[in-house]
Amino acid sequence: AEVPASVVAGSRFRVPYRLENRAEQTLVPSYPFRISLGYRWFDPSGAAVATDNAPRTLLPAPVATGEAVHGWIDVDANCAPGRYQLRLSVVQDGAAWFDDIDPANGCSAEIVVVPGQRVSASASENDAMPR
């Protein structure tokens, strides 16, 4: 994955990924063993932050042993300004994050989250109106 060095607090950004299946089983994006891509934010102490309800990115199709897929994962920077570790990994619903088993199963990068100015919905709507 190519992770930016900094992002704006409250923003959503896209991270391109390449996932190669080095496991002995096919990675399946459907029930009952749904495999997807996810992310978690960690503060400098190693505590997880801003990970509740983080959206997952389903694999585009089953990925057989030795195959690779490419795509994008959308990441929400729903954390206060500061320095964080962003960890992207394959996750099996109700089972495990693969990078918890082996860090090589994911990508970890330091990101600085900077303050940003939020635009109110009414201001955005007014800007979009023809004059």
Short mmCIF file of C-alpha atoms in Angstrom, two decimals:
data_model
loop_
_atom_site.label_atom_id
_atom_site.label_comp_id
_atom_site.label_asym_id
_atom_site.label_seq_id
_atom_site.Cartn_x
_atom_site.Cartn_y
_atom_site.Cartn_z
CA ALA A 1 0.00 0.00 0.00
CA GLU A 2 1.07 3.58 -0.61
CA VAL A 3 0.05 5.57 2.46
CA PRO A 4 0.29 9.38 2.57
CA ALA A 5 2.60 11.01 5.14
CA SER A 6 -0.16 13.33 6.38
CA VAL A 7 -3.93 13.70 6.14
CA VAL A 8 -6.55 16.16 7.37
CA ALA A 9 -8.52 15.20 10.49
CA GLY A 10 -12.04 14.13 9.57
CA SER A 11 -11.17 13.46 5.94
CA ARG A 12 -11.49 10.28 3.87
CA PHE A 13 -8.63 9.24 1.62
CA ARG A 14 -7.91 6.34 -0.73
CA VAL A 15 -4.96 4.02 -0.43
CA PRO A 16 -4.01 1.79 -3.38
CA TYR A 17 -3.19 -1.78 -2.43
CA ARG A 18 -1.79 -4.95 -3.90
CA LEU A 19 -2.75 -8.14 -2.06
CA GLU A 20 -0.95 -11.40 -2.79
CA ASN A 21 -2.37 -14.58 -1.26
CA ARG A 22 0.51 -16.56 0.25
CA ALA A 23 -1.84 -18.75 2.31
CA GLU A 24 -2.75 -22.33 1.49
CA GLN A 25 -6.46 -21.44 1.30
CA THR A 26 -8.39 -19.23 -1.07
CA LEU A 27 -9.35 -15.87 0.42
CA VAL A 28 -13.13 -15.65 0.04
CA PRO A 29 -15.07 -12.37 0.30
CA SER A 30 -18.39 -14.07 1.11
CA TYR A 31 -20.21 -15.73 4.00
CA PRO A 32 -19.38 -17.69 6.14
CA PHE A 33 -15.63 -16.97 6.10
CA ARG A 34 -15.75 -13.43 4.74
CA ILE A 35 -12.29 -11.98 4.17
CA SER A 36 -11.94 -8.24 3.65
CA LEU A 37 -9.44 -5.44 4.00
CA GLY A 38 -9.58 -3.16 7.00
CA TYR A 39 -7.60 -0.58 8.86
CA ARG A 40 -6.89 0.45 12.42
CA TRP A 41 -5.39 3.62 13.89
CA PHE A 42 -2.97 3.37 16.84
CA ASP A 43 -1.67 6.22 19.01
CA PRO A 44 2.03 6.48 19.99
CA SER A 45 1.42 4.28 23.07
CA GLY A 46 0.11 1.50 20.84
CA ALA A 47 -3.53 1.87 21.89
CA ALA A 48 -6.14 1.48 19.15
CA VAL A 49 -8.15 4.63 18.41
CA ALA A 50 -10.91 5.63 15.98
CA THR A 51 -11.50 2.06 14.83
CA ASP A 52 -15.13 1.59 15.87
CA ASN A 53 -17.31 0.97 12.85
CA ALA A 54 -14.45 1.49 10.41
CA PRO A 55 -15.73 0.39 7.01
CA ARG A 56 -14.23 -2.72 5.47
CA THR A 57 -13.32 -3.15 1.83
CA LEU A 58 -14.46 -6.46 0.36
CA LEU A 59 -12.10 -8.30 -1.94
CA PRO A 60 -13.20 -7.94 -5.57
CA ALA A 61 -13.33 -11.76 -5.99
CA PRO A 62 -11.94 -14.91 -4.35
CA VAL A 63 -8.14 -14.85 -4.35
CA ALA A 64 -6.55 -18.27 -4.83
CA THR A 65 -3.14 -19.25 -3.46
CA GLY A 66 -0.44 -17.42 -5.41
CA GLU A 67 -2.85 -14.93 -7.00
CA ALA A 68 -2.76 -11.18 -6.46
CA VAL A 69 -5.42 -8.47 -6.66
CA HIS A 70 -5.17 -4.69 -6.81
CA GLY A 71 -7.60 -2.07 -5.65
CA TRP A 72 -8.30 0.84 -3.33
CA ILE A 73 -9.21 0.97 0.33
CA ASP A 74 -11.04 4.04 1.65
CA VAL A 75 -9.73 5.22 5.03
CA ASP A 76 -11.48 7.65 7.37
CA ALA A 77 -9.19 9.88 9.45
CA ASN A 78 -11.67 10.11 12.33
CA CYS A 79 -9.10 10.97 14.96
CA ALA A 80 -7.77 14.11 16.60
CA PRO A 81 -4.72 15.81 15.10
CA GLY A 82 -1.47 14.08 16.05
CA ARG A 83 0.89 11.25 15.08
CA TYR A 84 -0.53 7.78 14.53
CA GLN A 85 0.30 4.38 13.12
CA LEU A 86 -2.17 3.34 10.45
CA ARG A 87 -2.29 -0.42 10.01
CA LEU A 88 -3.93 -1.91 6.92
CA SER A 89 -4.55 -5.64 6.91
CA VAL A 90 -6.65 -8.53 5.75
CA VAL A 91 -9.29 -9.40 8.35
CA GLN A 92 -11.60 -12.38 8.69
CA ASP A 93 -14.91 -11.38 10.27
CA GLY A 94 -15.26 -12.81 13.77
CA ALA A 95 -11.83 -14.46 13.62
CA ALA A 96 -8.68 -12.34 13.38
CA TRP A 97 -6.73 -9.52 11.87
CA PHE A 98 -4.03 -11.24 9.80
CA ASP A 99 -1.36 -8.70 10.79
CA ASP A 100 -1.92 -9.64 14.46
CA ILE A 101 -0.81 -13.17 13.53
CA ASP A 102 2.16 -11.97 11.46
CA PRO A 103 3.00 -8.27 10.84
CA ALA A 104 4.08 -9.22 7.30
CA ASN A 105 0.37 -9.78 6.57
CA GLY A 106 -0.29 -6.06 6.59
CA CYS A 107 1.09 -2.60 6.08
CA SER A 108 1.93 -0.18 8.87
CA ALA A 109 2.82 3.46 8.34
CA GLU A 110 3.20 6.56 10.49
CA ILE A 111 0.79 9.32 9.51
CA VAL A 112 0.48 12.83 10.84
CA VAL A 113 -3.16 13.90 11.13
CA VAL A 114 -3.36 17.66 10.78
CA PRO A 115 -6.21 19.99 11.76
CA GLY A 116 -8.59 20.83 8.97
CA GLN A 117 -11.38 23.26 8.38
CA ARG A 118 -14.77 21.63 8.01
CA VAL A 119 -17.25 23.23 5.62
CA SER A 120 -20.84 23.33 6.83
CA ALA A 121 -23.50 21.68 4.68
CA SER A 122 -25.32 24.97 4.21
CA ALA A 123 -22.14 26.72 3.02
CA SER A 124 -21.44 23.89 0.59
CA GLU A 125 -25.00 24.04 -0.77
CA ASN A 126 -24.76 27.82 -1.21
CA ASP A 127 -21.46 27.50 -3.07
CA ALA A 128 -23.01 24.93 -5.40
CA MET A 129 -25.97 27.20 -6.29
CA PRO A 130 -25.69 29.01 -9.62
CA ARG A 131 -25.57 32.79 -9.31
#
